[in-house]
Amino acid sequence: MKVLVPVKRVVDYNVKVRCKSDGTDVDIANVKMSMNPFDEIAVEEAVRLKEAGLVTEVIAVSCGVAQCQETLRTAMAIGADRGILVETDVALQPLGVAKILNALIAKEQPHLIILGKQAIDDDCNQTGQMLAALAGLPQATFASKVTVVDGKAVVTREVDGGLETLSLSMPAVITTDLRLNEPRYVTLPNIMKAKKKPLETIKPADLGVNVDPSIKVLKVSDPPVRKAGIKVADVAALVDKLKNEAKVV
């Protein structure tokens, strides 16, 4: 059984994001980059399935610039067996990534595709769903528990009203939520081992995929600065402020 795990290189979640002065994008110059936290959970889950004897190979995939190799090496240090970098300088959008992954599914024939429910840079939450639609595969999003039983993936997912359990025939697409697991700490020996694991680099054209963006970003700007709050003496003063100044009552 083979598992494909897409991972994305994003600005580290501890970094305060700044916009470029011209408003064209987020400034990532000299900024710490790391693996998208939801994708890290996906890698951990795939490795746990392998450790349980249910999976024979875990393949990490990343799409983007050459520096994404670092993200793939991190995935391999967690426990992925090999990596594939689909290298491109084009600013990829969810549909472009889904097309690339769909082509890789046809090439690698995985039984499961496990990826983060969203990336913390664009928060799109679209790639997994688009991939399932393109590949014609069953999907379970926002997974908080994954088990493989009798050749089927049983997924508990979080919904507005509580929890929903789905049984998926494989191959299938699963997107991970925060409560699925806690990724392990990557040790130095595993980091050194990851350097020797195979990493293949290809281009989108090698897969016959066009990743030209279909959506144009018009402007990126910081959110407005919040005004400081005030204290009032009593309820009457509060009602007066809400009615005459805020005009919300």
PDB file of C-alpha atoms in Angstrom:
ATOM      1  CA  MET A   1       0.000   0.000   0.000  1.00  0.00           C
ATOM      2  CA  LYS A   2       1.395   3.353  -1.080  1.00  0.00           C
ATOM      3  CA  VAL A   3       0.596   6.803   0.379  1.00  0.00           C
ATOM      4  CA  LEU A   4       1.202  10.128  -1.363  1.00  0.00           C
ATOM      5  CA  VAL A   5       1.627  13.132   0.942  1.00  0.00           C
ATOM      6  CA  PRO A   6       1.785  16.647  -0.573  1.00  0.00           C
ATOM      7  CA  VAL A   7       3.706  19.168   1.553  1.00  0.00           C
ATOM      8  CA  LYS A   8       3.940  22.930   1.090  1.00  0.00           C
ATOM      9  CA  ARG A   9       6.743  25.353   1.964  1.00  0.00           C
ATOM     10  CA  VAL A  10       5.252  28.348   3.794  1.00  0.00           C
ATOM     11  CA  VAL A  11       6.326  31.196   6.043  1.00  0.00           C
ATOM     12  CA  ASP A  12       6.904  29.758   9.511  1.00  0.00           C
ATOM     13  CA  TYR A  13       3.871  30.152  11.772  1.00  0.00           C
ATOM     14  CA  ASN A  14       5.954  31.991  14.392  1.00  0.00           C
ATOM     15  CA  VAL A  15       6.896  34.761  11.939  1.00  0.00           C
ATOM     16  CA  LYS A  16       4.926  38.007  11.765  1.00  0.00           C
ATOM     17  CA  VAL A  17       3.940  38.360   8.119  1.00  0.00           C
ATOM     18  CA  ARG A  18       4.601  41.677   6.343  1.00  0.00           C
ATOM     19  CA  CYS A  19       3.246  42.927   3.035  1.00  0.00           C
ATOM     20  CA  LYS A  20       5.496  44.285   0.317  1.00  0.00           C
ATOM     21  CA  SER A  21       5.578  48.063   0.027  1.00  0.00           C
ATOM     22  CA  ASP A  22       4.069  47.909  -3.468  1.00  0.00           C
ATOM     23  CA  GLY A  23       1.158  45.750  -2.252  1.00  0.00           C
ATOM     24  CA  THR A  24       1.809  42.946  -4.742  1.00  0.00           C
ATOM     25  CA  ASP A  25       2.425  40.104  -2.293  1.00  0.00           C
ATOM     26  CA  VAL A  26       3.692  39.032   1.112  1.00  0.00           C
ATOM     27  CA  ASP A  27       7.360  39.788   1.760  1.00  0.00           C
ATOM     28  CA  ILE A  28       9.262  36.510   2.211  1.00  0.00           C
ATOM     29  CA  ALA A  29      12.788  37.907   1.784  1.00  0.00           C
ATOM     30  CA  ASN A  30      15.044  36.698   4.622  1.00  0.00           C
ATOM     31  CA  VAL A  31      12.042  35.123   6.350  1.00  0.00           C
ATOM     32  CA  LYS A  32      12.133  31.709   8.017  1.00  0.00           C
ATOM     33  CA  MET A  33      10.233  29.127   5.966  1.00  0.00           C
ATOM     34  CA  SER A  34       8.969  25.748   7.135  1.00  0.00           C
ATOM     35  CA  MET A  35       6.524  22.967   6.302  1.00  0.00           C
ATOM     36  CA  ASN A  36       2.854  23.862   6.450  1.00  0.00           C
ATOM     37  CA  PRO A  37       1.692  22.600   9.897  1.00  0.00           C
ATOM     38  CA  PHE A  38      -1.355  20.769   8.500  1.00  0.00           C
ATOM     39  CA  ASP A  39       0.892  18.967   5.988  1.00  0.00           C
ATOM     40  CA  GLU A  40       3.249  18.001   8.810  1.00  0.00           C
ATOM     41  CA  ILE A  41       0.268  16.307  10.478  1.00  0.00           C
ATOM     42  CA  ALA A  42      -0.436  14.508   7.177  1.00  0.00           C
ATOM     43  CA  VAL A  43       3.144  13.191   6.994  1.00  0.00           C
ATOM     44  CA  GLU A  44       2.978  12.038  10.610  1.00  0.00           C
ATOM     45  CA  GLU A  45      -0.268  10.158   9.958  1.00  0.00           C
ATOM     46  CA  ALA A  46       1.148   8.438   6.869  1.00  0.00           C
ATOM     47  CA  VAL A  47       4.266   7.396   8.800  1.00  0.00           C
ATOM     48  CA  ARG A  48       2.139   6.048  11.665  1.00  0.00           C
ATOM     49  CA  LEU A  49       0.171   3.930   9.181  1.00  0.00           C
ATOM     50  CA  LYS A  50       3.478   2.593   7.880  1.00  0.00           C
ATOM     51  CA  GLU A  51       4.726   1.845  11.391  1.00  0.00           C
ATOM     52  CA  ALA A  52       1.478  -0.056  12.014  1.00  0.00           C
ATOM     53  CA  GLY A  53       2.296  -2.299   9.047  1.00  0.00           C
ATOM     54  CA  LEU A  54      -0.572  -0.991   6.902  1.00  0.00           C
ATOM     55  CA  VAL A  55       1.552   1.009   4.449  1.00  0.00           C
ATOM     56  CA  THR A  56       4.672  -0.054   2.563  1.00  0.00           C
ATOM     57  CA  GLU A  57       5.810   3.297   1.109  1.00  0.00           C
ATOM     58  CA  VAL A  58       5.271   6.984   1.919  1.00  0.00           C
ATOM     59  CA  ILE A  59       6.029   9.466  -0.868  1.00  0.00           C
ATOM     60  CA  ALA A  60       6.298  13.179  -0.071  1.00  0.00           C
ATOM     61  CA  VAL A  61       5.548  15.645  -2.873  1.00  0.00           C
ATOM     62  CA  SER A  62       6.147  19.377  -3.010  1.00  0.00           C
ATOM     63  CA  CYS A  63       5.415  21.875  -5.772  1.00  0.00           C
ATOM     64  CA  GLY A  64       7.292  25.142  -6.136  1.00  0.00           C
ATOM     65  CA  VAL A  65      10.762  26.607  -6.150  1.00  0.00           C
ATOM     66  CA  ALA A  66      14.017  24.672  -5.669  1.00  0.00           C
ATOM     67  CA  GLN A  67      14.097  25.528  -1.950  1.00  0.00           C
ATOM     68  CA  CYS A  68      11.106  23.196  -1.471  1.00  0.00           C
ATOM     69  CA  GLN A  69      13.718  20.437  -1.318  1.00  0.00           C
ATOM     70  CA  GLU A  70      14.287  21.482   2.297  1.00  0.00           C
ATOM     71  CA  THR A  71      10.616  20.835   3.048  1.00  0.00           C
ATOM     72  CA  LEU A  72      10.831  17.420   1.400  1.00  0.00           C
ATOM     73  CA  ARG A  73      13.929  16.557   3.432  1.00  0.00           C
ATOM     74  CA  THR A  74      11.987  17.437   6.581  1.00  0.00           C
ATOM     75  CA  ALA A  75       9.182  15.100   5.483  1.00  0.00           C
ATOM     76  CA  MET A  76      11.721  12.355   4.882  1.00  0.00           C
ATOM     77  CA  ALA A  77      13.266  13.002   8.295  1.00  0.00           C
ATOM     78  CA  ILE A  78       9.820  12.427   9.828  1.00  0.00           C
ATOM     79  CA  GLY A  79       9.653   9.106   7.995  1.00  0.00           C
ATOM     80  CA  ALA A  80       8.717   9.501   4.304  1.00  0.00           C
ATOM     81  CA  ASP A  81      10.638   7.062   2.078  1.00  0.00           C
ATOM     82  CA  ARG A  82      11.296   9.330  -0.890  1.00  0.00           C
ATOM     83  CA  GLY A  83      10.443  12.743  -2.262  1.00  0.00           C
ATOM     84  CA  ILE A  84       9.275  14.276  -5.519  1.00  0.00           C
ATOM     85  CA  LEU A  85       9.779  17.972  -6.256  1.00  0.00           C
ATOM     86  CA  VAL A  86       7.706  19.437  -9.066  1.00  0.00           C
ATOM     87  CA  GLU A  87       9.866  22.499  -9.625  1.00  0.00           C
ATOM     88  CA  THR A  88       8.407  25.704 -11.021  1.00  0.00           C
ATOM     89  CA  ASP A  89       8.843  29.439 -10.459  1.00  0.00           C
ATOM     90  CA  VAL A  90       5.171  30.094 -11.227  1.00  0.00           C
ATOM     91  CA  ALA A  91       3.106  31.237  -8.236  1.00  0.00           C
ATOM     92  CA  LEU A  92       0.961  28.128  -7.890  1.00  0.00           C
ATOM     93  CA  GLN A  93      -2.729  28.292  -7.085  1.00  0.00           C
ATOM     94  CA  PRO A  94      -4.844  25.440  -5.645  1.00  0.00           C
ATOM     95  CA  LEU A  95      -6.147  24.299  -9.031  1.00  0.00           C
ATOM     96  CA  GLY A  96      -2.624  24.164 -10.475  1.00  0.00           C
ATOM     97  CA  VAL A  97      -1.397  22.096  -7.526  1.00  0.00           C
ATOM     98  CA  ALA A  98      -4.416  19.789  -7.818  1.00  0.00           C
ATOM     99  CA  LYS A  99      -3.652  19.219 -11.518  1.00  0.00           C
ATOM    100  CA  ILE A 100      -0.035  18.339 -10.703  1.00  0.00           C
ATOM    101  CA  LEU A 101      -1.095  15.933  -7.960  1.00  0.00           C
ATOM    102  CA  ASN A 102      -3.676  14.355 -10.251  1.00  0.00           C
ATOM    103  CA  ALA A 103      -0.942  13.650 -12.799  1.00  0.00           C
ATOM    104  CA  LEU A 104       1.250  12.164 -10.062  1.00  0.00           C
ATOM    105  CA  ILE A 105      -1.604   9.913  -8.941  1.00  0.00           C
ATOM    106  CA  ALA A 106      -1.774   8.511 -12.468  1.00  0.00           C
ATOM    107  CA  LYS A 107       1.993   7.972 -12.386  1.00  0.00           C
ATOM    108  CA  GLU A 108       2.475   6.598  -8.853  1.00  0.00           C
ATOM    109  CA  GLN A 109      -0.898   4.851  -8.331  1.00  0.00           C
ATOM    110  CA  PRO A 110      -1.106   5.507  -4.551  1.00  0.00           C
ATOM    111  CA  HIS A 111      -3.839   3.964  -2.415  1.00  0.00           C
ATOM    112  CA  LEU A 112      -4.187   7.039  -0.207  1.00  0.00           C
ATOM    113  CA  ILE A 113      -3.469  10.727  -0.684  1.00  0.00           C
ATOM    114  CA  ILE A 114      -3.192  12.490   2.674  1.00  0.00           C
ATOM    115  CA  LEU A 115      -2.679  16.256   2.767  1.00  0.00           C
ATOM    116  CA  GLY A 116      -3.334  19.184   5.082  1.00  0.00           C
ATOM    117  CA  LYS A 117      -6.819  20.676   4.953  1.00  0.00           C
ATOM    118  CA  GLN A 118      -5.321  24.090   4.135  1.00  0.00           C
ATOM    119  CA  ALA A 119      -2.076  26.021   3.971  1.00  0.00           C
ATOM    120  CA  ILE A 120      -1.466  28.761   6.528  1.00  0.00           C
ATOM    121  CA  ASP A 121      -0.268  31.231   3.891  1.00  0.00           C
ATOM    122  CA  ASP A 122      -3.342  31.464   1.635  1.00  0.00           C
ATOM    123  CA  ASP A 123      -5.901  29.583   3.814  1.00  0.00           C
ATOM    124  CA  CYS A 124      -7.660  28.445   0.633  1.00  0.00           C
ATOM    125  CA  ASN A 125      -8.780  24.973   1.813  1.00  0.00           C
ATOM    126  CA  GLN A 126      -9.340  23.941  -1.817  1.00  0.00           C
ATOM    127  CA  THR A 127      -6.545  21.677  -3.053  1.00  0.00           C
ATOM    128  CA  GLY A 128      -7.771  18.411  -1.522  1.00  0.00           C
ATOM    129  CA  GLN A 129     -11.322  18.885  -2.736  1.00  0.00           C
ATOM    130  CA  MET A 130     -10.197  19.906  -6.237  1.00  0.00           C
ATOM    131  CA  LEU A 131      -7.856  16.918  -6.416  1.00  0.00           C
ATOM    132  CA  ALA A 132     -10.622  14.493  -5.469  1.00  0.00           C
ATOM    133  CA  ALA A 133     -12.869  15.986  -8.155  1.00  0.00           C
ATOM    134  CA  LEU A 134     -10.178  15.845 -10.863  1.00  0.00           C
ATOM    135  CA  ALA A 135      -9.153  12.289  -9.999  1.00  0.00           C
ATOM    136  CA  GLY A 136     -12.705  11.061  -9.433  1.00  0.00           C
ATOM    137  CA  LEU A 137     -11.814   9.749  -5.978  1.00  0.00           C
ATOM    138  CA  PRO A 138     -13.812   9.617  -2.727  1.00  0.00           C
ATOM    139  CA  GLN A 139     -12.758  12.217  -0.176  1.00  0.00           C
ATOM    140  CA  ALA A 140     -12.922  12.868   3.561  1.00  0.00           C
ATOM    141  CA  THR A 141     -11.992  16.368   4.728  1.00  0.00           C
ATOM    142  CA  PHE A 142     -11.049  17.686   8.193  1.00  0.00           C
ATOM    143  CA  ALA A 143     -10.046  14.243   9.444  1.00  0.00           C
ATOM    144  CA  SER A 144      -9.549  13.864  13.200  1.00  0.00           C
ATOM    145  CA  LYS A 145      -9.024  10.074  13.084  1.00  0.00           C
ATOM    146  CA  VAL A 146      -7.940   7.710  10.295  1.00  0.00           C
ATOM    147  CA  THR A 147      -7.923   3.912  10.366  1.00  0.00           C
ATOM    148  CA  VAL A 148      -7.548   1.347   7.598  1.00  0.00           C
ATOM    149  CA  VAL A 149      -9.840  -1.682   7.996  1.00  0.00           C
ATOM    150  CA  ASP A 150     -10.520  -4.444   5.455  1.00  0.00           C
ATOM    151  CA  GLY A 151      -9.131  -2.477   2.556  1.00  0.00           C
ATOM    152  CA  LYS A 152     -11.155   0.640   3.378  1.00  0.00           C
ATOM    153  CA  ALA A 153     -10.194   3.932   5.000  1.00  0.00           C
ATOM    154  CA  VAL A 154     -12.442   4.778   7.947  1.00  0.00           C
ATOM    155  CA  VAL A 155     -12.262   8.494   8.691  1.00  0.00           C
ATOM    156  CA  THR A 156     -13.762  10.465  11.553  1.00  0.00           C
ATOM    157  CA  ARG A 157     -14.183  14.064  10.496  1.00  0.00           C
ATOM    158  CA  GLU A 158     -15.229  17.207  12.322  1.00  0.00           C
ATOM    159  CA  VAL A 159     -18.483  18.849  11.225  1.00  0.00           C
ATOM    160  CA  ASP A 160     -20.526  21.708  12.659  1.00  0.00           C
ATOM    161  CA  GLY A 161     -22.795  19.379  14.605  1.00  0.00           C
ATOM    162  CA  GLY A 162     -20.055  17.139  16.036  1.00  0.00           C
ATOM    163  CA  LEU A 163     -18.289  14.168  14.434  1.00  0.00           C
ATOM    164  CA  GLU A 164     -19.045  12.229  11.261  1.00  0.00           C
ATOM    165  CA  THR A 165     -17.538   8.834  10.390  1.00  0.00           C
ATOM    166  CA  LEU A 166     -17.055   7.861   6.749  1.00  0.00           C
ATOM    167  CA  SER A 167     -15.908   4.619   5.134  1.00  0.00           C
ATOM    168  CA  LEU A 168     -13.996   5.224   1.900  1.00  0.00           C
ATOM    169  CA  SER A 169     -13.027   2.739  -0.768  1.00  0.00           C
ATOM    170  CA  MET A 170      -9.417   3.246  -1.813  1.00  0.00           C
ATOM    171  CA  PRO A 171      -7.786   5.030  -3.523  1.00  0.00           C
ATOM    172  CA  ALA A 172      -9.096   8.067  -1.652  1.00  0.00           C
ATOM    173  CA  VAL A 173      -8.194  11.634  -0.674  1.00  0.00           C
ATOM    174  CA  ILE A 174      -8.021  12.640   3.009  1.00  0.00           C
ATOM    175  CA  THR A 175      -7.345  16.135   4.358  1.00  0.00           C
ATOM    176  CA  THR A 176      -6.072  16.458   7.922  1.00  0.00           C
ATOM    177  CA  ASP A 177      -7.247  18.611  10.801  1.00  0.00           C
ATOM    178  CA  LEU A 178      -5.256  19.729  13.842  1.00  0.00           C
ATOM    179  CA  ARG A 179      -6.655  17.091  16.196  1.00  0.00           C
ATOM    180  CA  LEU A 180      -5.598  14.136  14.055  1.00  0.00           C
ATOM    181  CA  ASN A 181      -2.207  13.788  15.742  1.00  0.00           C
ATOM    182  CA  GLU A 182       0.817  15.618  17.127  1.00  0.00           C
ATOM    183  CA  PRO A 183       3.834  15.405  14.774  1.00  0.00           C
ATOM    184  CA  ARG A 184       6.973  13.908  16.258  1.00  0.00           C
ATOM    185  CA  TYR A 185      10.145  15.836  16.996  1.00  0.00           C
ATOM    186  CA  VAL A 186      12.629  15.367  14.159  1.00  0.00           C
ATOM    187  CA  THR A 187      15.905  14.009  15.550  1.00  0.00           C
ATOM    188  CA  LEU A 188      19.371  14.722  14.180  1.00  0.00           C
ATOM    189  CA  PRO A 189      20.034  11.076  13.147  1.00  0.00           C
ATOM    190  CA  ASN A 190      16.830  11.072  11.103  1.00  0.00           C
ATOM    191  CA  ILE A 191      17.789  14.391   9.515  1.00  0.00           C
ATOM    192  CA  MET A 192      21.094  12.825   8.429  1.00  0.00           C
ATOM    193  CA  LYS A 193      19.309   9.717   7.096  1.00  0.00           C
ATOM    194  CA  ALA A 194      16.905  11.914   5.124  1.00  0.00           C
ATOM    195  CA  LYS A 195      19.819  13.382   3.166  1.00  0.00           C
ATOM    196  CA  LYS A 196      20.479   9.949   1.653  1.00  0.00           C
ATOM    197  CA  LYS A 197      16.876   9.222   0.662  1.00  0.00           C
ATOM    198  CA  PRO A 198      15.991   9.604  -3.046  1.00  0.00           C
ATOM    199  CA  LEU A 199      14.562  12.922  -4.195  1.00  0.00           C
ATOM    200  CA  GLU A 200      13.326  13.224  -7.780  1.00  0.00           C
ATOM    201  CA  THR A 201      12.971  16.626  -9.463  1.00  0.00           C
ATOM    202  CA  ILE A 202      10.609  17.110 -12.397  1.00  0.00           C
ATOM    203  CA  LYS A 203       8.805  19.970 -14.118  1.00  0.00           C
ATOM    204  CA  PRO A 204       5.046  20.442 -14.564  1.00  0.00           C
ATOM    205  CA  ALA A 205       5.596  20.081 -18.323  1.00  0.00           C
ATOM    206  CA  ASP A 206       7.001  16.582 -17.725  1.00  0.00           C
ATOM    207  CA  LEU A 207       3.576  15.676 -16.348  1.00  0.00           C
ATOM    208  CA  GLY A 208       1.744  17.442 -19.164  1.00  0.00           C
ATOM    209  CA  VAL A 209       0.272  20.007 -16.780  1.00  0.00           C
ATOM    210  CA  ASN A 210      -0.256  23.728 -17.385  1.00  0.00           C
ATOM    211  CA  VAL A 211       0.028  25.639 -14.111  1.00  0.00           C
ATOM    212  CA  ASP A 212      -0.460  29.183 -15.425  1.00  0.00           C
ATOM    213  CA  PRO A 213      -2.539  31.067 -12.816  1.00  0.00           C
ATOM    214  CA  SER A 214      -6.200  31.678 -13.599  1.00  0.00           C
ATOM    215  CA  ILE A 215      -6.707  34.142 -10.731  1.00  0.00           C
ATOM    216  CA  LYS A 216      -4.951  37.503 -10.510  1.00  0.00           C
ATOM    217  CA  VAL A 217      -4.113  39.046  -7.140  1.00  0.00           C
ATOM    218  CA  LEU A 218      -4.976  42.729  -7.335  1.00  0.00           C
ATOM    219  CA  LYS A 219      -3.623  43.885  -3.992  1.00  0.00           C
ATOM    220  CA  VAL A 220      -2.236  42.586  -0.707  1.00  0.00           C
ATOM    221  CA  SER A 221      -2.575  44.871   2.303  1.00  0.00           C
ATOM    222  CA  ASP A 222      -2.305  44.764   6.078  1.00  0.00           C
ATOM    223  CA  PRO A 223      -5.558  44.662   8.045  1.00  0.00           C
ATOM    224  CA  PRO A 224      -6.661  47.997   9.540  1.00  0.00           C
ATOM    225  CA  VAL A 225      -5.198  48.805  12.946  1.00  0.00           C
ATOM    226  CA  ARG A 226      -7.690  48.225  15.726  1.00  0.00           C
ATOM    227  CA  LYS A 227      -8.562  51.220  17.880  1.00  0.00           C
ATOM    228  CA  ALA A 228      -7.921  51.050  21.593  1.00  0.00           C
ATOM    229  CA  GLY A 229     -10.889  50.274  23.816  1.00  0.00           C
ATOM    230  CA  ILE A 230     -12.282  52.532  26.529  1.00  0.00           C
ATOM    231  CA  LYS A 231     -13.687  52.022  30.008  1.00  0.00           C
ATOM    232  CA  VAL A 232     -17.073  53.336  31.081  1.00  0.00           C
ATOM    233  CA  ALA A 233     -18.300  54.137  34.552  1.00  0.00           C
ATOM    234  CA  ASP A 234     -21.590  52.256  34.498  1.00  0.00           C
ATOM    235  CA  VAL A 235     -24.208  50.522  32.366  1.00  0.00           C
ATOM    236  CA  ALA A 236     -25.925  53.792  31.468  1.00  0.00           C
ATOM    237  CA  ALA A 237     -22.677  55.170  30.039  1.00  0.00           C
ATOM    238  CA  LEU A 238     -22.147  51.920  28.102  1.00  0.00           C
ATOM    239  CA  VAL A 239     -25.605  52.098  26.550  1.00  0.00           C
ATOM    240  CA  ASP A 240     -25.046  55.747  25.656  1.00  0.00           C
ATOM    241  CA  LYS A 241     -21.749  54.939  23.897  1.00  0.00           C
ATOM    242  CA  LEU A 242     -23.273  52.017  21.994  1.00  0.00           C
ATOM    243  CA  LYS A 243     -26.258  54.081  20.932  1.00  0.00           C
ATOM    244  CA  ASN A 244     -24.744  57.463  20.102  1.00  0.00           C
ATOM    245  CA  GLU A 245     -21.129  56.714  19.154  1.00  0.00           C
ATOM    246  CA  ALA A 246     -20.959  53.116  17.919  1.00  0.00           C
ATOM    247  CA  LYS A 247     -24.586  53.290  16.711  1.00  0.00           C
ATOM    248  CA  VAL A 248     -25.089  49.568  17.137  1.00  0.00           C
ATOM    249  CA  VAL A 249     -28.220  49.734  19.305  1.00  0.00           C
TER     250      VAL A 249
END
